[in-house]
Short mmCIF file of C-alpha atoms and ligand atoms in Angstrom, two decimals:
data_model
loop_
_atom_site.label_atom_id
_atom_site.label_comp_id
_atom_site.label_asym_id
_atom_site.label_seq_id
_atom_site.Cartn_x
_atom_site.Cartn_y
_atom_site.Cartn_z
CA UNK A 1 -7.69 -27.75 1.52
CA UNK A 2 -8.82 -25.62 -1.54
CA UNK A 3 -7.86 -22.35 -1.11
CA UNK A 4 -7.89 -19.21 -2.93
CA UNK A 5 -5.66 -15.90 -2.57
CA UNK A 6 -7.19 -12.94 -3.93
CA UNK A 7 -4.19 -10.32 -4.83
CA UNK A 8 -1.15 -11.80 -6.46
CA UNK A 9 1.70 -9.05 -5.55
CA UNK A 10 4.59 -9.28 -3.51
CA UNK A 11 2.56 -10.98 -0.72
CA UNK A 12 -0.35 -12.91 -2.88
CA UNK A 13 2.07 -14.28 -5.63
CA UNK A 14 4.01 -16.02 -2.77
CA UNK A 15 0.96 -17.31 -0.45
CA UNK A 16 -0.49 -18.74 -3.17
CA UNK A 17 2.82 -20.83 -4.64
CA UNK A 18 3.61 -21.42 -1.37
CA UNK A 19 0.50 -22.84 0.34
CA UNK A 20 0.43 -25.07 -2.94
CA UNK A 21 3.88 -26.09 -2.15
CA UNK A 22 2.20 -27.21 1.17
CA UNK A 23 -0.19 -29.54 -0.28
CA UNK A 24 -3.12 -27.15 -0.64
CA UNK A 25 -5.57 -26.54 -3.48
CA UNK A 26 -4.76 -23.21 -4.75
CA UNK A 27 -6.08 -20.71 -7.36
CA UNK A 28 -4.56 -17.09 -7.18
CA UNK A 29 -6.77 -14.02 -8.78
CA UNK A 30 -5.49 -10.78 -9.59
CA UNK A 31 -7.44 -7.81 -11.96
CA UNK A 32 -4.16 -7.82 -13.55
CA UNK A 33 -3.94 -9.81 -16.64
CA UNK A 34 -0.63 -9.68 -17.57
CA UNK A 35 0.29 -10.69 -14.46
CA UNK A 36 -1.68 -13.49 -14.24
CA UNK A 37 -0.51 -14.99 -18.29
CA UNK A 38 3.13 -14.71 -16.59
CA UNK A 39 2.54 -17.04 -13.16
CA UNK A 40 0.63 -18.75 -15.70
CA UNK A 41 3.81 -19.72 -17.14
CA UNK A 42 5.41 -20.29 -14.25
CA UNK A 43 7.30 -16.89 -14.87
CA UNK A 44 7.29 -14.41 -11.38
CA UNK A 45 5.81 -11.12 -12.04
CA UNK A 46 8.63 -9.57 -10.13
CA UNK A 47 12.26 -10.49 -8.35
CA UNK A 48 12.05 -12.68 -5.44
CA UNK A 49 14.35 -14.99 -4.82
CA UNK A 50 13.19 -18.73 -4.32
CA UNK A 51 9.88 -17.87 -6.37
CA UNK A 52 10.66 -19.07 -9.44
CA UNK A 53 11.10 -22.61 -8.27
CA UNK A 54 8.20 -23.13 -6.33
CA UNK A 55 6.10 -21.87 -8.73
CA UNK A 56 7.48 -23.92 -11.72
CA UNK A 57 6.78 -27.19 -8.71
CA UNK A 58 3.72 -26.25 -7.44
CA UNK A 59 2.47 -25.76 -10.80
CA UNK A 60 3.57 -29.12 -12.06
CA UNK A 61 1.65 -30.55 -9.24
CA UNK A 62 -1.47 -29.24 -10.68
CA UNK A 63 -2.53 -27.90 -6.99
CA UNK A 64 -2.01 -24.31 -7.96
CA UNK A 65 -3.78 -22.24 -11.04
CA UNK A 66 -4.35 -18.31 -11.64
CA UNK A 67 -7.19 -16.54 -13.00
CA UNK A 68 -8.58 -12.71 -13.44
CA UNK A 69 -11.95 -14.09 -12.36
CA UNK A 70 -13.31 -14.26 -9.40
CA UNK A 71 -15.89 -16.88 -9.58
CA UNK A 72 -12.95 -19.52 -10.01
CA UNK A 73 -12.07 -18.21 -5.99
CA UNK A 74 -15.96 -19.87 -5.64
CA UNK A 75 -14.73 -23.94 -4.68
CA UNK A 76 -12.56 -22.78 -2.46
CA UNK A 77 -13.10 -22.84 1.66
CA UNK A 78 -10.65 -20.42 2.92
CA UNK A 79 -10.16 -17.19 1.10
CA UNK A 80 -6.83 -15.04 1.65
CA UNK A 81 -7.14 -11.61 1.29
CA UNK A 82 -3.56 -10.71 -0.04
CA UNK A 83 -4.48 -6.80 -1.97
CA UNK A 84 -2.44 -4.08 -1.57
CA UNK A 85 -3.02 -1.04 0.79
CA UNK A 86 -1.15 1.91 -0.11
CA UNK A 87 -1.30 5.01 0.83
CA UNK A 88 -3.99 7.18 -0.15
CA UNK A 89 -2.63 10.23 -2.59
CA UNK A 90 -4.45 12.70 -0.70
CA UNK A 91 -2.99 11.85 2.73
CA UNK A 92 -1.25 9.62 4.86
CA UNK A 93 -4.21 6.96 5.57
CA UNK A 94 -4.18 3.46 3.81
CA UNK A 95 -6.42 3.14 0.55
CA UNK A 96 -8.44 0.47 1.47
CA UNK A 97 -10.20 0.40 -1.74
CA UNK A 98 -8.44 -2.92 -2.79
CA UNK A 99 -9.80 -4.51 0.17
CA UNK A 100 -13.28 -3.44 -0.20
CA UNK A 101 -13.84 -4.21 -3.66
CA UNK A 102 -12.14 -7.77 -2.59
CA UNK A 103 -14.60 -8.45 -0.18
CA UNK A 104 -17.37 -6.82 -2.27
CA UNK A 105 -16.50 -9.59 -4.90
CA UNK A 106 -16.10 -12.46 -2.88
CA UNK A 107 -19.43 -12.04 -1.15
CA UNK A 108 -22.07 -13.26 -3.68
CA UNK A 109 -19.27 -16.63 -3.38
CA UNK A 110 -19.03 -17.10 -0.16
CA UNK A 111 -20.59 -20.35 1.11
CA UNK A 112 -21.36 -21.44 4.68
CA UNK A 113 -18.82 -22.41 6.92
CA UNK A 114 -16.44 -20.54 4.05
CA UNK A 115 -13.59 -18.57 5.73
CA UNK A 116 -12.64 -15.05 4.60
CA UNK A 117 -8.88 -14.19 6.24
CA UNK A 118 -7.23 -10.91 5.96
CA UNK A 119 -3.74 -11.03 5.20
CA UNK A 120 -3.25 -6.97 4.03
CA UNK A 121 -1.82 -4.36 6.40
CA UNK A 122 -5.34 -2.36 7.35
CA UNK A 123 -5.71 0.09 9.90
CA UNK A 124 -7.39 -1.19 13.50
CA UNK A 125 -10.95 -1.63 13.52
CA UNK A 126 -11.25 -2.74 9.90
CA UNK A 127 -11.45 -6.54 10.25
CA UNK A 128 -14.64 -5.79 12.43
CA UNK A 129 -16.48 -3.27 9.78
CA UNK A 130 -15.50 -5.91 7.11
CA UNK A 131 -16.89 -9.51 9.55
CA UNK A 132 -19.90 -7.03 10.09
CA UNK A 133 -20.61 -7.13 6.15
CA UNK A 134 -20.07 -10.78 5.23
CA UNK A 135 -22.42 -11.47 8.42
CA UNK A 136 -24.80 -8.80 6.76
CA UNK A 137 -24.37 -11.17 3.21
CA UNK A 138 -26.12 -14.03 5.25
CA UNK A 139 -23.93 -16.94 3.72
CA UNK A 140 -22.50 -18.25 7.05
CA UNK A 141 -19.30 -17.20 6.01
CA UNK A 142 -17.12 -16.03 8.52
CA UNK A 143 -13.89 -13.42 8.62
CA UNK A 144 -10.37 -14.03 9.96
CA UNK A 145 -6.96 -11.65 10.86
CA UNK A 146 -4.04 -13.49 9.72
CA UNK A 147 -1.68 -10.42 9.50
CA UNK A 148 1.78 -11.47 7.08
CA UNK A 149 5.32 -10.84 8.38
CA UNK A 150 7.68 -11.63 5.58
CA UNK A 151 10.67 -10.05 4.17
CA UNK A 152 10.85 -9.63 0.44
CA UNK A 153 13.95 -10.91 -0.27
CA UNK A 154 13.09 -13.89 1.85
CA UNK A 155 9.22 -14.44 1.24
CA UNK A 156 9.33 -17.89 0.18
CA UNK A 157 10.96 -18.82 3.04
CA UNK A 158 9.14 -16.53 5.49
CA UNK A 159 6.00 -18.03 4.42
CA UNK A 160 6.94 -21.34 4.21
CA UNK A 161 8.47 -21.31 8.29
CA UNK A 162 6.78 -18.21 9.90
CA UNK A 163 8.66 -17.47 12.89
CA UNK A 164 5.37 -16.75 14.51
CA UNK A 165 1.22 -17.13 12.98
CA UNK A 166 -1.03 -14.59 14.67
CA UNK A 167 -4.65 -14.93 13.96
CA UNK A 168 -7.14 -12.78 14.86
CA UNK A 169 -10.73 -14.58 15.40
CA UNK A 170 -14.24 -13.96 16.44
CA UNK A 171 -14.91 -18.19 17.46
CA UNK A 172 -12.34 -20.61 17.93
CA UNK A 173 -13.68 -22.98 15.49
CA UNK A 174 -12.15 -20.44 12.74
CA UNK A 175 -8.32 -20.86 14.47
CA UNK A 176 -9.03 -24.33 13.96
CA UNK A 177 -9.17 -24.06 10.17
CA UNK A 178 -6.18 -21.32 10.05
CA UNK A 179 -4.24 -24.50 11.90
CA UNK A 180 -5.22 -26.79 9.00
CA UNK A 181 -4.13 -24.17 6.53
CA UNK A 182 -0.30 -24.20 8.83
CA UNK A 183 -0.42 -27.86 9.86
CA UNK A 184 3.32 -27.70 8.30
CA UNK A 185 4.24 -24.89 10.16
CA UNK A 186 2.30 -25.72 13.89
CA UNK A 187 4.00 -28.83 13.42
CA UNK A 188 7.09 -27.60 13.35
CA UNK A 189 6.01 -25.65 16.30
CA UNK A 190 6.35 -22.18 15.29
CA UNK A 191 4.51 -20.23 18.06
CA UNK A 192 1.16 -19.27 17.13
CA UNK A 193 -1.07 -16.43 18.91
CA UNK A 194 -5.20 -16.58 18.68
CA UNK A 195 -6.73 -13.51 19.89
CA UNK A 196 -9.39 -10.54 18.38
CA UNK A 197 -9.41 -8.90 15.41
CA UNK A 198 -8.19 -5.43 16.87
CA UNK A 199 -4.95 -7.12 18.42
CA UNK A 200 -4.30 -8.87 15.31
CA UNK A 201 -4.40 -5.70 12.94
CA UNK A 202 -2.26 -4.02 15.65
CA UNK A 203 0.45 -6.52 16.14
CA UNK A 204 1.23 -5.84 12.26
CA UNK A 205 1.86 -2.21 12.60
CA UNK A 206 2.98 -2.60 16.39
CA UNK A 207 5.91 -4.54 14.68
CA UNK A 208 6.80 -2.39 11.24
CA UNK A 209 6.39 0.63 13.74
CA UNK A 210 8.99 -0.68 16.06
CA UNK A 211 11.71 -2.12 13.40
CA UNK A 212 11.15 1.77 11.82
CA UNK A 213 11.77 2.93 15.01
CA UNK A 214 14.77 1.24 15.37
CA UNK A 215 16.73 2.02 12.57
CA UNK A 216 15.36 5.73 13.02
CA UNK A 217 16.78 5.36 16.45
CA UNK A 218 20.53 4.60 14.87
CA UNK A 219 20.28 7.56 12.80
CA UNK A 220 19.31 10.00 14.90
CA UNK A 221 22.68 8.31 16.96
CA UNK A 222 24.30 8.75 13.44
CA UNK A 223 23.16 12.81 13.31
CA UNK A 224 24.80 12.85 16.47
CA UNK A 225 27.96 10.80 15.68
CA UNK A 226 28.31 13.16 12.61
CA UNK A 227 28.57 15.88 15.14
CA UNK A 228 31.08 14.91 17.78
CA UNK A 229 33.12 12.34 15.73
CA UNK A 230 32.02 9.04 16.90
CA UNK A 231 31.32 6.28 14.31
CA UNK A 232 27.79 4.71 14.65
CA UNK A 233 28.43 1.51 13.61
CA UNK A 234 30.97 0.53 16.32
CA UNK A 235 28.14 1.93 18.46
CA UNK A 236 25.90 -0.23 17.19
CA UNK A 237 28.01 -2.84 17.67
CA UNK A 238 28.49 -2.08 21.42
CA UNK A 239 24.98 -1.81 22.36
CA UNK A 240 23.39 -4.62 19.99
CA UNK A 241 25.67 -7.05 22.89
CA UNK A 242 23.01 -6.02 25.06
CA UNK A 243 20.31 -8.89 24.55
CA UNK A 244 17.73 -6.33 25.45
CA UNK A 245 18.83 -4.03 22.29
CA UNK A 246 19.96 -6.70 19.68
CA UNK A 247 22.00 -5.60 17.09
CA UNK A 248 19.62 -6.62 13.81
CA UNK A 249 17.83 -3.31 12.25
CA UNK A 250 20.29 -1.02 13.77
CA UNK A 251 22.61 -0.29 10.77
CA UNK A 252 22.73 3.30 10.11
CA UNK A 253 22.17 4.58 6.30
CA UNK A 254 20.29 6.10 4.22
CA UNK A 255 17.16 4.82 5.92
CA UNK A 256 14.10 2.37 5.47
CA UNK A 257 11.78 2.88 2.07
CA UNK A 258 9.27 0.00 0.32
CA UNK A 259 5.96 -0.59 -0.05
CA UNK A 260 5.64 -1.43 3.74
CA UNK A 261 7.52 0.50 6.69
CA UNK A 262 6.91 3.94 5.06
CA UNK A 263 3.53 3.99 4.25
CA UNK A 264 2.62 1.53 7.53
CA UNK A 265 4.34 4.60 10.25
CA UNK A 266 2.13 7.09 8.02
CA UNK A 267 -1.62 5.30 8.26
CA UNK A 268 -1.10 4.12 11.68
CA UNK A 269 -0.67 7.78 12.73
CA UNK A 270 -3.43 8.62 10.79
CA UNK A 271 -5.40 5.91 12.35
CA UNK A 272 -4.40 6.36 16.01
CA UNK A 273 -5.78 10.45 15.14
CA UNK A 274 -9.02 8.97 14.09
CA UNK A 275 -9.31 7.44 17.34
CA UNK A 276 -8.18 10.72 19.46
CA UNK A 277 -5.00 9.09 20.09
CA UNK A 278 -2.56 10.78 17.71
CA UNK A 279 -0.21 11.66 21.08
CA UNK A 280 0.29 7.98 21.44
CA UNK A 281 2.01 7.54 18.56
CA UNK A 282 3.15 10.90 17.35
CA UNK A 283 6.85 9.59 17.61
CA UNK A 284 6.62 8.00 14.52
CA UNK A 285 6.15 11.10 12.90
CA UNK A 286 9.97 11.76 14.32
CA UNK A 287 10.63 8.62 13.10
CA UNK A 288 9.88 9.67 9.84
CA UNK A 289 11.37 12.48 9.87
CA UNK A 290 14.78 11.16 10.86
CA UNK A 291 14.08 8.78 7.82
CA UNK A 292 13.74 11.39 5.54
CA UNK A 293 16.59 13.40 6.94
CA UNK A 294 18.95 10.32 5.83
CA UNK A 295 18.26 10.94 2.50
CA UNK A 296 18.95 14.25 2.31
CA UNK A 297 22.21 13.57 4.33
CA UNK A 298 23.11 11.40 1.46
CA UNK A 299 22.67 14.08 -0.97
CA UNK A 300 24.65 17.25 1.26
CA UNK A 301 27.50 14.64 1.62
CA UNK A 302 27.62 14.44 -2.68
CA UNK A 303 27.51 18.23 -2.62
CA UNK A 304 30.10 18.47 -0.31
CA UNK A 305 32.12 16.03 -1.92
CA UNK A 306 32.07 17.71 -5.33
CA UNK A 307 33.21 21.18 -3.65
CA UNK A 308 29.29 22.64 -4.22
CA UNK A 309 29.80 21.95 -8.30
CA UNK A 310 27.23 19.26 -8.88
CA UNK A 311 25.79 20.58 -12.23
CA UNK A 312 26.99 18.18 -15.08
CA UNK A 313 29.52 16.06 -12.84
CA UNK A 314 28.99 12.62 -13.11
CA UNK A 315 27.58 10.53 -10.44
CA UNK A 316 27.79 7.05 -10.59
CA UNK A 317 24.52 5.44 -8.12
CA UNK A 318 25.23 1.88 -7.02
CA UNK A 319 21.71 0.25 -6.01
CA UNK A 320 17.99 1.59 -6.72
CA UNK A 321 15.85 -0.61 -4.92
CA UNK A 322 14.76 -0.28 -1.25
CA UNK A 323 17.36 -2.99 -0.35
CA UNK A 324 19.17 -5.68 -2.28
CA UNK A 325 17.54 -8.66 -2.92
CA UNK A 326 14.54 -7.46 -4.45
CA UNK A 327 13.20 -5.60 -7.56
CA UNK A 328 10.72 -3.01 -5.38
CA UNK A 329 11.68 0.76 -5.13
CA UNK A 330 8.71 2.06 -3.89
CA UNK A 331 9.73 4.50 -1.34
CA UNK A 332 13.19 3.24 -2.20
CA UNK A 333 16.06 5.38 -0.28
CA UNK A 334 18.35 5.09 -3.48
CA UNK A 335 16.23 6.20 -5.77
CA UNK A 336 14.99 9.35 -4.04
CA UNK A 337 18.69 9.87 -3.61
CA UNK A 338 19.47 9.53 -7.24
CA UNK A 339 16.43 11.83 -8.28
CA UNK A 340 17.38 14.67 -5.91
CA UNK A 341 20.72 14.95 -7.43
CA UNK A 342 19.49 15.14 -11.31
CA UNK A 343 17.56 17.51 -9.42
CA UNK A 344 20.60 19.46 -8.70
CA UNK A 345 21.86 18.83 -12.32
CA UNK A 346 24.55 16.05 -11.90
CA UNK A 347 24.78 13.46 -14.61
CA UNK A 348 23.53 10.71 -12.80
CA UNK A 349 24.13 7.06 -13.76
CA UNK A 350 21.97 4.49 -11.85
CA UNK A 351 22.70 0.93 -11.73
CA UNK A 352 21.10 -2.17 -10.11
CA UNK A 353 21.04 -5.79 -10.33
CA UNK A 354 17.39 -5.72 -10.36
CA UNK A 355 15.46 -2.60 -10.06
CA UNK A 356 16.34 -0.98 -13.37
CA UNK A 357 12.93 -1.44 -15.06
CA UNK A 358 11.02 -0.21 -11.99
CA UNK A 359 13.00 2.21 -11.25
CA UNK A 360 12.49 3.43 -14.84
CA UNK A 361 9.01 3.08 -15.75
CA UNK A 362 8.61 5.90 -12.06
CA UNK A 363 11.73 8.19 -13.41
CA UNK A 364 12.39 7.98 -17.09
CA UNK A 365 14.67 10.83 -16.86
CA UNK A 366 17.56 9.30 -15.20
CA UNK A 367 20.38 7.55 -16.92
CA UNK A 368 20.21 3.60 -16.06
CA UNK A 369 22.95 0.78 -17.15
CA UNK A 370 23.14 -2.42 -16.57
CA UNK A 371 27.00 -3.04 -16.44
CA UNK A 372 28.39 -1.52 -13.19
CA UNK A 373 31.59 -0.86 -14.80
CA UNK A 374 29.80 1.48 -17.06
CA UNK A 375 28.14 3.46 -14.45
CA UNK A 376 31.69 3.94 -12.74
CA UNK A 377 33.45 4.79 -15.48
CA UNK A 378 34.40 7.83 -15.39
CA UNK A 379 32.15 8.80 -12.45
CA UNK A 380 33.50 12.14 -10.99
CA UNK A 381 31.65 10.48 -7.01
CA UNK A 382 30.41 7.08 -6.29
CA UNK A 383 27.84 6.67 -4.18
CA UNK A 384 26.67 3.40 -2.87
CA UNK A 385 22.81 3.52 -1.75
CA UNK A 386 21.58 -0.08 -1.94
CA UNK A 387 24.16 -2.75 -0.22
CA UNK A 388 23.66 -5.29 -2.66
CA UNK A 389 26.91 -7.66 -2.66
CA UNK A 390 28.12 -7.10 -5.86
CA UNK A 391 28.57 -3.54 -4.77
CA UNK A 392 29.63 -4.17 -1.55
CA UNK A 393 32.37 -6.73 -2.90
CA UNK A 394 33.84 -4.52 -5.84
CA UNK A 395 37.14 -4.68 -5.73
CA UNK A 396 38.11 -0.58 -4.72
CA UNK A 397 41.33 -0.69 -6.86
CA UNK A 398 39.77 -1.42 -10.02
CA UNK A 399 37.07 1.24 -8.98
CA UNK A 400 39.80 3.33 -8.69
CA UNK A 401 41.17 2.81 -12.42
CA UNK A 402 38.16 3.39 -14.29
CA UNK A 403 36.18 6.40 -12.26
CA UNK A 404 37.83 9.89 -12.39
CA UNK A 405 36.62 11.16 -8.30
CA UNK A 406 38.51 9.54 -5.68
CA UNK A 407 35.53 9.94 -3.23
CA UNK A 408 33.02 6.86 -2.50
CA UNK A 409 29.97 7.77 -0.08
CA UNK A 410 28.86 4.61 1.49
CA UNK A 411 24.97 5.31 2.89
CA UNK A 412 24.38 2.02 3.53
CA UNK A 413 27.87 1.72 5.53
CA UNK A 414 28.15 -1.49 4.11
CA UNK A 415 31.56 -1.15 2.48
CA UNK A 416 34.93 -2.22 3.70
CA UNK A 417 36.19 1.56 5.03
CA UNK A 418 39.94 0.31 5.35
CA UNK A 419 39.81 -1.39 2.02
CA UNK A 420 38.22 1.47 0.18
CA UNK A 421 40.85 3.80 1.78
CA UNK A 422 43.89 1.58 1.24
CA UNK A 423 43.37 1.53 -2.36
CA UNK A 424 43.23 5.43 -2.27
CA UNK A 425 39.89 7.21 -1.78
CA UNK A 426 38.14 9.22 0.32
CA UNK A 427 35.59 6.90 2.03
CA UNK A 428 32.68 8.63 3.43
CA UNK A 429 30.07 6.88 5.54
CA UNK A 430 26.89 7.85 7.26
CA UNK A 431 27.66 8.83 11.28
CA UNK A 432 31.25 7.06 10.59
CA UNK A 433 33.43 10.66 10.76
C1 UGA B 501 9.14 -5.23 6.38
C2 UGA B 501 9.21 -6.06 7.67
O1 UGA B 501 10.57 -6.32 8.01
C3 UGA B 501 8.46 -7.38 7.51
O2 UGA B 501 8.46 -8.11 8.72
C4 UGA B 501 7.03 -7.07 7.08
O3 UGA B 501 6.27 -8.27 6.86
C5 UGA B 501 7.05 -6.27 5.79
O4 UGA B 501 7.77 -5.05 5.99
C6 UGA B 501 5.62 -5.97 5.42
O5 UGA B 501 4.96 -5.22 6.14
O6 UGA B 501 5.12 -6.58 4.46
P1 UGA B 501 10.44 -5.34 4.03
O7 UGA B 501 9.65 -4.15 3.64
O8 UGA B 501 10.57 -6.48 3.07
O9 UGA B 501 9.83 -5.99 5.37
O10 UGA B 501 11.91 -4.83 4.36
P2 UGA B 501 12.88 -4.80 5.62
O11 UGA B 501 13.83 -5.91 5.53
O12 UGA B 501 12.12 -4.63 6.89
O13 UGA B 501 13.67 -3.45 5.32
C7 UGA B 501 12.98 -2.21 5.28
C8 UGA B 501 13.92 -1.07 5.01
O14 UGA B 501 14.71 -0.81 6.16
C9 UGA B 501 14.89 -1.28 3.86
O15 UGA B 501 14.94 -0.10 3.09
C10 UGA B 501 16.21 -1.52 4.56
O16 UGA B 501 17.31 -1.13 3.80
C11 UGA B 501 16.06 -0.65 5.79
N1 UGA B 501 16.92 -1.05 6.93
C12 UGA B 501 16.78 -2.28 7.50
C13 UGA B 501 17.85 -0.16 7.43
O17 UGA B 501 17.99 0.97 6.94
N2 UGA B 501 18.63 -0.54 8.49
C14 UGA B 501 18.51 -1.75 9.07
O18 UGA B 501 19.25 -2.03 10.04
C15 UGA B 501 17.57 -2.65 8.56
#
């Protein structure tokens, strides 16, 4: 099928390789050009694992191109909608302008029979205002909900086998198409949901709202496990037997951040107010709270631990992004942490496999290296804030030669406790007393 996927960020970038992996016609458009010159060349605009190589074999097969222009999007039948929707400066609502101006220049395109599907995290009630616009345009075309579910760190592979394809449709001829688009994927039998436009936008935030939930859940158990001596994680452990519970997204830390769980929590409160419903989900402003808590747990524990003299100690940070395996640190955990204690005038060192240059280009005023051993050295507290595993596998005696503290605060609790402590320091993790 010739597609085209307008939007080539974390989510875009991927559909498009990947649906051209699939056997698909694809061209990918983005404003951005220097983004578009590096898929060009086969190069990923950011760090995700996998992407590399599907690019560099999609593109050999000549099925998938990139462009800044829109009119190249014109051939194509189905159009993903794959822009960003962050939150608006001035509030906690999504920005939808990205979306609008998508749809406002795929209109004068649009052919009949020409399917427009949604693929960005909007709030409810927006698939309907934007179907009511292209049927307005009077091309035939016709809109779609197709909300995304994957993991950066595991896109590729999340896109590629979906563990489940939700589409939200006005006629069933259009879920026909979406199941030409996933013939791969329906063949494999990954369950696949058709319903309305409204369910479909919800069952995206339905589900970031409930994974936030549930790691804000294991913190709050963490607060409370700081209090009385009990150690989350063997909590954790005990109730994620329980089928029902599950133990995946219930590791206690320094909280969720990135460009999705954050800001998601945030518009669909704002959203549910719109519709006079702001009770119903006024948790989640608890759940943010206990989020943001975390963070500032992180950095009272690094007080504490260098007896209330922070100013011009050095702090070695071990991760910046909003979890390993990717180069994002918006909203990143880590990186808040590591700003909030220059704040307090330590001599902070940040390191990262990945996330240096992001993390950066946001705060130039922090001290970055490349070479963990550098950040340590000499490090007066080491705090670990992004689990990546060549943090979590340093070896604690070596740590031990070249940093001068003998504290290491774990917030992702991702360290080997006994380990850390056999070789001599003071290990500190989050609800772990
Ligand atoms: C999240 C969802 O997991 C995806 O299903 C969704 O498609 C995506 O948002 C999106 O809306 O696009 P992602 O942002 O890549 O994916 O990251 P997650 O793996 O969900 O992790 C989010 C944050 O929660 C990270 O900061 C991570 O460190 C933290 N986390 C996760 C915990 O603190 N504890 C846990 O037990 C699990």
């Amino acid at each position: 099928m010739k597609l085209s996927v307008i939007g080539c960020g974390y989510l875009g970038a991927v559909h498009a390789a990947a649906m051209a992996e699939l056997g698909h016609e694809v061209v990918g458009v983005d404003v951005d050009p220097v983004k578009i010159e590096q898929l060009r060349a086969g190069r990923a605009p950011f760090f995700e694992p996998g992407l590399p190589e599907v690019l560099a074999s999609a593109g050999a097969s000549g099925r998938l191109r990139f462009t800044t222009e829109l009119a190249d999007a014109a051939d194509a039948v189905v159009h993903f909608v794959a822009v960003g929707t962050p939150q608006s400066r001035d509030g906690n609502a999504a920005d939808l302008r990205y979306v609008d101006a998508a749809i406002d220049g795929l209109l004068p395109l649009l052919k009949d029979g020409d399917l427009v599907v949604g693929k960005s995290t909007v709030p409810v009630g927006t698939a309907r205002r934007l179907a009511e616009r292209i049927a307005a345009g009077g091309s035939g075309a016709r809109l779609a909900w197709n909300p995304e579910f994957l993991r950066e760190g595991f896109a590729v592979k999340d896109t590629i086998e979906p563990d489940r394809l939700v589409y939200g449709v006005d006629d069933e001829r259009d879920a026909a198409v979406l199941d030409e688009v996933y013939a791969t994927a329906i063949a494999a039998g990954t369950p696949r949901i058709v319903t309305d436009f409204a369910t479909a936008e919800l069952v995206k935030v339905a589900a970031n709202a409930f994974l936030a939930t549930k790691i804000s859940f294991i913190n709050a158990m963490a607060e409370i496990a700081e209090a009385t001596g009990a150690d989350v994680t063997r909590l954790a452990d005990a109730i994620g037997h329980d089928a029902r519970i599950g133990r995946r997204f219930l590791n206690a830390g320094v909280g969720f951040g990135g460009g999705c769980l954050p800001k998601d929590i945030r518009a669909f409160t704002a959203r549910a107010e719109e519709l006079g419903r702001g009770e119903s989900v006024a948790f989640l402003k608890e759940v943010d709270a206990i989020n943001l808590r975390r963070r500032r747990r992180v950095v009272e524990l690094a007080q504490e631990a260098l007896g209330g003299a922070v100013f011009g100690r050095k702090v070695a940070v071990l991760g910046v992004t909003f979890k390993p395996h990717s180069d994002d640190v918006r909203d990143s955990p880590a990186l808040d942490v590591a700003v909030q204690l220059k704040g307090l005038g330590a001599d902070v060192v940040v390191t990262d496999p990945e996330g240096i240059d992001n993390a950066r280009a946001r705060h130039p005023q922090l001290l970055y290296s490349n070479a963990t051993d550098e950040a340590l050295r000499h490090a007066d507290l080491v705090v670990l804030v992004t689990e990546w595993p060549e943090y979590t596998g340093l070896d604690p005696a070596h740590v031990k030669e070249i940093a001068r503290g003998s504290t290491v605060i774990d917030g992702r609790n991702a360290l080997d406790a006994a380990a850390w402590k056999a070789a001599g320091w003071r290990y500190v993790g989050m609800g772990r007393n």
